[in-house]
């Protein structure tokens, strides 16, 4: 694989370059990184800089030393879903990274009463919306539950959102193509809370009755220049490592 890398960078920049390739799925588990000499030449840095960059990636669990194979990509502990998946698809068109799949796809029309969702989408309690649910998996192990909620004006422009099938194209691209309005991603936020029984079942967590299992939840709302278009929530399995603020 050919790597295009900027020159004259520090060890954090070198590490960020390969971290991005790994997160994007362009470097798969088992792939070897270039040799130290090759990385030095690509970035115009010293051997010590390369060593520090590789050490950082190793500390993050992204790569490991494998003798004659050199530095090899490990199975990534970072869970990429939701808005980060949009970023990845924008860069390379890959919906899933190596070993990644999804299951449990459900689409339904429901009255919305959750105060946070109603506020985010400017809905009155009891208004109907389309809700899409899926479970993301890595090597067939559930890593997160993704829930997306769309108000009627969004599904009017993108009626496919209401169909009980997987979308072949992201809703923001379809919305912009059909309305001419740019879709903007809002601030992604994260908080912890107790998992519901449905979430425990989806994540295949066998907890004792009445046990409190804490999960990390991230949310983001999408808008055009006039109104909110969609609310996304991702619920991560305990122990998941999630990139925040990208």
mmCIF file of C-alpha atoms in Angstrom:
data_model
loop_
_atom_site.group_PDB
_atom_site.id
_atom_site.type_symbol
_atom_site.label_atom_id
_atom_site.label_comp_id
_atom_site.label_asym_id
_atom_site.label_seq_id
_atom_site.Cartn_x
_atom_site.Cartn_y
_atom_site.Cartn_z
ATOM 1 C CA UNK A 1 0.000 0.000 0.000
ATOM 2 C CA UNK A 2 1.282 3.477 -0.827
ATOM 3 C CA UNK A 3 1.172 6.010 1.982
ATOM 4 C CA UNK A 4 1.005 9.726 1.375
ATOM 5 C CA UNK A 5 2.303 11.540 4.406
ATOM 6 C CA UNK A 6 3.280 15.142 5.121
ATOM 7 C CA UNK A 7 6.919 15.843 5.836
ATOM 8 C CA UNK A 8 8.626 17.415 8.810
ATOM 9 C CA UNK A 9 6.111 16.352 11.473
ATOM 10 C CA UNK A 10 6.516 15.278 15.091
ATOM 11 C CA UNK A 11 5.819 11.890 16.615
ATOM 12 C CA UNK A 12 2.194 12.771 17.444
ATOM 13 C CA UNK A 13 1.562 13.621 13.784
ATOM 14 C CA UNK A 14 3.120 10.356 12.622
ATOM 15 C CA UNK A 15 0.984 8.417 15.094
ATOM 16 C CA UNK A 16 -2.143 10.359 14.039
ATOM 17 C CA UNK A 17 -1.536 9.456 10.396
ATOM 18 C CA UNK A 18 -1.526 5.722 11.056
ATOM 19 C CA UNK A 19 -4.275 5.948 13.662
ATOM 20 C CA UNK A 20 -6.515 7.524 11.024
ATOM 21 C CA UNK A 21 -5.747 4.755 8.531
ATOM 22 C CA UNK A 22 -6.538 2.100 11.133
ATOM 23 C CA UNK A 23 -9.798 3.760 12.227
ATOM 24 C CA UNK A 24 -10.837 4.195 8.596
ATOM 25 C CA UNK A 25 -10.280 0.509 7.874
ATOM 26 C CA UNK A 26 -7.601 1.252 5.295
ATOM 27 C CA UNK A 27 -5.156 -0.656 7.484
ATOM 28 C CA UNK A 28 -6.769 -3.911 8.606
ATOM 29 C CA UNK A 29 -5.836 -6.192 11.523
ATOM 30 C CA UNK A 30 -2.773 -8.189 10.508
ATOM 31 C CA UNK A 31 -1.483 -5.573 8.055
ATOM 32 C CA UNK A 32 2.104 -4.464 8.542
ATOM 33 C CA UNK A 33 3.043 -0.827 8.869
ATOM 34 C CA UNK A 34 5.957 0.444 6.772
ATOM 35 C CA UNK A 35 9.432 -0.108 8.182
ATOM 36 C CA UNK A 36 11.067 2.486 10.403
ATOM 37 C CA UNK A 37 13.293 3.533 7.495
ATOM 38 C CA UNK A 38 10.274 3.965 5.212
ATOM 39 C CA UNK A 39 8.379 6.021 7.787
ATOM 40 C CA UNK A 40 11.446 8.203 8.359
ATOM 41 C CA UNK A 41 11.657 8.894 4.650
ATOM 42 C CA UNK A 42 7.923 9.563 4.252
ATOM 43 C CA UNK A 43 7.761 12.050 7.116
ATOM 44 C CA UNK A 44 11.275 13.410 7.102
ATOM 45 C CA UNK A 45 11.791 12.565 10.783
ATOM 46 C CA UNK A 46 14.423 10.899 12.944
ATOM 47 C CA UNK A 47 14.345 7.254 14.011
ATOM 48 C CA UNK A 48 13.623 8.373 17.598
ATOM 49 C CA UNK A 49 10.498 10.187 16.392
ATOM 50 C CA UNK A 50 9.265 7.060 14.621
ATOM 51 C CA UNK A 51 9.961 4.954 17.714
ATOM 52 C CA UNK A 52 7.923 7.321 19.898
ATOM 53 C CA UNK A 53 5.054 7.320 17.383
ATOM 54 C CA UNK A 54 4.931 3.530 17.248
ATOM 55 C CA UNK A 55 5.158 3.373 21.033
ATOM 56 C CA UNK A 56 2.121 5.641 21.284
ATOM 57 C CA UNK A 57 0.125 3.450 18.897
ATOM 58 C CA UNK A 58 1.135 0.366 20.884
ATOM 59 C CA UNK A 59 -0.003 1.977 24.138
ATOM 60 C CA UNK A 60 -3.408 2.581 22.508
ATOM 61 C CA UNK A 61 -3.675 -1.088 21.553
ATOM 62 C CA UNK A 62 -3.705 -0.307 17.836
ATOM 63 C CA UNK A 63 -0.457 -2.034 16.825
ATOM 64 C CA UNK A 64 2.012 -4.577 18.166
ATOM 65 C CA UNK A 65 5.518 -5.780 17.358
ATOM 66 C CA UNK A 66 5.524 -9.133 15.574
ATOM 67 C CA UNK A 67 9.180 -10.039 15.057
ATOM 68 C CA UNK A 68 10.041 -10.500 11.390
ATOM 69 C CA UNK A 69 6.656 -9.034 10.415
ATOM 70 C CA UNK A 70 7.570 -5.720 12.021
ATOM 71 C CA UNK A 71 4.799 -3.575 13.466
ATOM 72 C CA UNK A 72 1.375 -5.109 12.788
ATOM 73 C CA UNK A 73 -2.117 -3.714 13.204
ATOM 74 C CA UNK A 74 -4.046 -5.288 16.070
ATOM 75 C CA UNK A 75 -7.796 -5.755 16.267
ATOM 76 C CA UNK A 76 -8.806 -2.192 17.017
ATOM 77 C CA UNK A 77 -10.263 -1.569 20.498
ATOM 78 C CA UNK A 78 -11.802 1.678 19.221
ATOM 79 C CA UNK A 79 -15.509 1.501 18.415
ATOM 80 C CA UNK A 80 -16.522 3.582 15.387
ATOM 81 C CA UNK A 81 -20.237 4.205 14.985
ATOM 82 C CA UNK A 82 -22.705 7.011 14.485
ATOM 83 C CA UNK A 83 -21.308 10.363 13.402
ATOM 84 C CA UNK A 84 -17.761 8.990 13.208
ATOM 85 C CA UNK A 85 -18.996 6.506 10.630
ATOM 86 C CA UNK A 86 -20.142 9.433 8.477
ATOM 87 C CA UNK A 87 -16.634 10.870 8.658
ATOM 88 C CA UNK A 88 -15.136 7.559 7.569
ATOM 89 C CA UNK A 89 -17.524 7.159 4.659
ATOM 90 C CA UNK A 90 -16.775 10.721 3.566
ATOM 91 C CA UNK A 91 -13.063 9.919 3.468
ATOM 92 C CA UNK A 92 -13.023 6.502 1.829
ATOM 93 C CA UNK A 93 -16.575 5.267 1.239
ATOM 94 C CA UNK A 94 -16.199 2.373 3.687
ATOM 95 C CA UNK A 95 -19.350 1.713 5.716
ATOM 96 C CA UNK A 96 -17.678 -1.002 7.791
ATOM 97 C CA UNK A 97 -14.117 -1.642 8.910
ATOM 98 C CA UNK A 98 -12.594 -5.135 8.627
ATOM 99 C CA UNK A 99 -14.440 -7.553 10.917
ATOM 100 C CA UNK A 100 -17.258 -5.083 11.506
ATOM 101 C CA UNK A 101 -20.932 -5.808 10.780
ATOM 102 C CA UNK A 102 -24.357 -4.839 12.059
ATOM 103 C CA UNK A 103 -27.472 -6.793 12.976
ATOM 104 C CA UNK A 104 -30.896 -6.401 14.545
ATOM 105 C CA UNK A 105 -32.016 -3.733 12.068
ATOM 106 C CA UNK A 106 -35.467 -2.383 12.933
ATOM 107 C CA UNK A 107 -37.477 0.515 11.541
ATOM 108 C CA UNK A 108 -40.663 1.768 13.155
ATOM 109 C CA UNK A 109 -42.984 4.760 13.330
ATOM 110 C CA UNK A 110 -43.669 5.741 16.914
ATOM 111 C CA UNK A 111 -44.992 8.599 19.005
ATOM 112 C CA UNK A 112 -42.049 10.309 20.696
ATOM 113 C CA UNK A 113 -42.272 11.270 24.362
ATOM 114 C CA UNK A 114 -38.604 11.398 25.409
ATOM 115 C CA UNK A 115 -37.992 15.031 26.511
ATOM 116 C CA UNK A 116 -34.431 15.131 25.174
ATOM 117 C CA UNK A 117 -35.454 13.912 21.727
ATOM 118 C CA UNK A 118 -38.497 16.187 21.571
ATOM 119 C CA UNK A 119 -36.331 19.188 22.439
ATOM 120 C CA UNK A 120 -33.618 18.238 19.956
ATOM 121 C CA UNK A 121 -36.073 17.778 17.075
ATOM 122 C CA UNK A 122 -38.582 20.524 17.980
ATOM 123 C CA UNK A 123 -41.330 17.932 18.437
ATOM 124 C CA UNK A 124 -44.310 18.056 20.738
ATOM 125 C CA UNK A 125 -44.688 15.036 23.043
ATOM 126 C CA UNK A 126 -46.724 12.454 21.152
ATOM 127 C CA UNK A 127 -45.619 13.592 17.685
ATOM 128 C CA UNK A 128 -44.757 10.722 15.358
ATOM 129 C CA UNK A 129 -41.240 10.072 14.100
ATOM 130 C CA UNK A 130 -39.350 7.330 12.304
ATOM 131 C CA UNK A 131 -36.978 5.396 14.557
ATOM 132 C CA UNK A 132 -34.205 3.213 13.172
ATOM 133 C CA UNK A 133 -32.274 0.799 15.429
ATOM 134 C CA UNK A 134 -29.285 -1.438 14.720
ATOM 135 C CA UNK A 135 -26.576 -3.259 16.673
ATOM 136 C CA UNK A 136 -22.981 -2.778 15.560
ATOM 137 C CA UNK A 137 -20.666 -5.739 15.989
ATOM 138 C CA UNK A 138 -16.924 -6.405 15.811
ATOM 139 C CA UNK A 139 -15.938 -10.001 15.075
ATOM 140 C CA UNK A 140 -19.601 -10.850 15.799
ATOM 141 C CA UNK A 141 -19.433 -9.350 19.298
ATOM 142 C CA UNK A 142 -21.869 -6.464 19.929
ATOM 143 C CA UNK A 143 -20.096 -3.174 20.574
ATOM 144 C CA UNK A 144 -22.914 -0.602 20.474
ATOM 145 C CA UNK A 145 -26.576 0.018 19.786
ATOM 146 C CA UNK A 146 -27.337 2.810 17.325
ATOM 147 C CA UNK A 147 -30.678 4.634 17.403
ATOM 148 C CA UNK A 148 -31.613 7.361 14.922
ATOM 149 C CA UNK A 149 -34.826 9.396 15.047
ATOM 150 C CA UNK A 150 -36.201 11.444 12.137
ATOM 151 C CA UNK A 151 -39.112 13.937 12.193
ATOM 152 C CA UNK A 152 -41.771 13.988 9.429
ATOM 153 C CA UNK A 153 -40.164 16.803 7.398
ATOM 154 C CA UNK A 154 -36.973 14.730 7.064
ATOM 155 C CA UNK A 155 -38.740 11.532 6.052
ATOM 156 C CA UNK A 156 -40.819 13.521 3.571
ATOM 157 C CA UNK A 157 -37.599 14.397 1.725
ATOM 158 C CA UNK A 158 -35.993 10.984 2.325
ATOM 159 C CA UNK A 159 -38.873 8.466 2.451
ATOM 160 C CA UNK A 160 -36.407 5.569 2.390
ATOM 161 C CA UNK A 161 -35.812 6.257 6.085
ATOM 162 C CA UNK A 162 -39.213 4.748 6.796
ATOM 163 C CA UNK A 163 -38.533 1.534 4.874
ATOM 164 C CA UNK A 164 -37.529 -1.526 6.872
ATOM 165 C CA UNK A 165 -34.342 -2.047 4.860
ATOM 166 C CA UNK A 166 -30.743 -0.953 5.211
ATOM 167 C CA UNK A 167 -30.016 2.440 3.679
ATOM 168 C CA UNK A 168 -27.697 2.260 0.686
ATOM 169 C CA UNK A 169 -26.706 5.908 1.100
ATOM 170 C CA UNK A 170 -26.476 8.150 4.148
ATOM 171 C CA UNK A 171 -29.533 10.294 4.829
ATOM 172 C CA UNK A 172 -27.603 13.598 4.842
ATOM 173 C CA UNK A 173 -26.396 13.091 1.274
ATOM 174 C CA UNK A 174 -29.868 12.159 0.051
ATOM 175 C CA UNK A 175 -31.435 15.121 1.853
ATOM 176 C CA UNK A 176 -28.973 17.596 0.338
ATOM 177 C CA UNK A 177 -29.360 16.133 -3.156
ATOM 178 C CA UNK A 178 -33.145 16.478 -3.011
ATOM 179 C CA UNK A 179 -33.551 19.778 -1.172
ATOM 180 C CA UNK A 180 -30.363 21.662 -1.977
ATOM 181 C CA UNK A 181 -29.898 22.296 1.740
ATOM 182 C CA UNK A 182 -26.631 21.456 3.459
ATOM 183 C CA UNK A 183 -26.841 19.144 6.452
ATOM 184 C CA UNK A 184 -24.747 20.241 9.425
ATOM 185 C CA UNK A 185 -23.729 17.956 12.283
ATOM 186 C CA UNK A 186 -24.168 19.513 15.723
ATOM 187 C CA UNK A 187 -21.987 19.101 18.790
ATOM 188 C CA UNK A 188 -21.565 15.498 19.824
ATOM 189 C CA UNK A 189 -21.972 14.985 23.567
ATOM 190 C CA UNK A 190 -21.431 12.022 25.867
ATOM 191 C CA UNK A 191 -22.844 10.945 29.202
ATOM 192 C CA UNK A 192 -23.149 7.808 31.312
ATOM 193 C CA UNK A 193 -26.403 6.268 32.499
ATOM 194 C CA UNK A 194 -27.931 2.954 33.489
ATOM 195 C CA UNK A 195 -28.658 0.599 30.594
ATOM 196 C CA UNK A 196 -32.221 -0.455 29.904
ATOM 197 C CA UNK A 197 -33.098 -4.136 29.695
ATOM 198 C CA UNK A 198 -33.575 -3.819 25.919
ATOM 199 C CA UNK A 199 -30.069 -2.375 25.624
ATOM 200 C CA UNK A 200 -28.611 -5.143 27.793
ATOM 201 C CA UNK A 201 -30.305 -7.724 25.572
ATOM 202 C CA UNK A 202 -29.037 -6.078 22.382
ATOM 203 C CA UNK A 203 -25.483 -5.919 23.770
ATOM 204 C CA UNK A 204 -25.807 -9.542 24.946
ATOM 205 C CA UNK A 205 -25.008 -8.636 28.550
ATOM 206 C CA UNK A 206 -26.261 -11.236 31.028
ATOM 207 C CA UNK A 207 -26.697 -9.134 34.158
ATOM 208 C CA UNK A 208 -28.440 -10.296 37.345
ATOM 209 C CA UNK A 209 -32.006 -9.021 37.804
ATOM 210 C CA UNK A 210 -32.159 -5.441 39.067
ATOM 211 C CA UNK A 211 -28.404 -5.016 38.551
ATOM 212 C CA UNK A 212 -27.317 -1.505 37.499
ATOM 213 C CA UNK A 213 -25.082 -1.648 34.429
ATOM 214 C CA UNK A 214 -23.532 1.661 33.407
ATOM 215 C CA UNK A 215 -23.128 2.440 29.717
ATOM 216 C CA UNK A 216 -21.635 5.355 27.790
ATOM 217 C CA UNK A 217 -24.091 7.177 25.533
ATOM 218 C CA UNK A 218 -23.217 9.692 22.807
ATOM 219 C CA UNK A 219 -25.769 11.912 21.056
ATOM 220 C CA UNK A 220 -25.711 14.322 18.133
ATOM 221 C CA UNK A 221 -28.372 16.281 16.244
ATOM 222 C CA UNK A 222 -28.277 17.131 12.532
ATOM 223 C CA UNK A 223 -29.709 20.363 11.097
ATOM 224 C CA UNK A 224 -30.178 22.293 7.887
ATOM 225 C CA UNK A 225 -30.298 26.101 7.915
ATOM 226 C CA UNK A 226 -33.893 26.135 9.198
ATOM 227 C CA UNK A 227 -34.623 23.190 11.476
ATOM 228 C CA UNK A 228 -33.363 19.940 13.037
ATOM 229 C CA UNK A 229 -33.369 16.873 10.799
ATOM 230 C CA UNK A 230 -32.296 13.911 12.882
ATOM 231 C CA UNK A 231 -31.182 12.783 16.320
ATOM 232 C CA UNK A 232 -28.623 9.998 16.702
ATOM 233 C CA UNK A 233 -27.845 8.108 19.897
ATOM 234 C CA UNK A 234 -25.195 5.426 20.336
ATOM 235 C CA UNK A 235 -25.101 3.211 23.431
ATOM 236 C CA UNK A 236 -21.751 1.506 23.949
ATOM 237 C CA UNK A 237 -21.032 -1.769 25.662
ATOM 238 C CA UNK A 238 -19.162 -1.516 28.986
ATOM 239 C CA UNK A 239 -15.435 -1.344 28.352
ATOM 240 C CA UNK A 240 -15.771 0.102 24.840
ATOM 241 C CA UNK A 241 -13.167 2.681 23.843
ATOM 242 C CA UNK A 242 -14.829 5.518 21.957
ATOM 243 C CA UNK A 243 -13.207 8.442 20.100
ATOM 244 C CA UNK A 244 -14.650 11.714 21.391
ATOM 245 C CA UNK A 245 -14.407 15.233 19.989
ATOM 246 C CA UNK A 246 -13.432 14.369 16.405
#
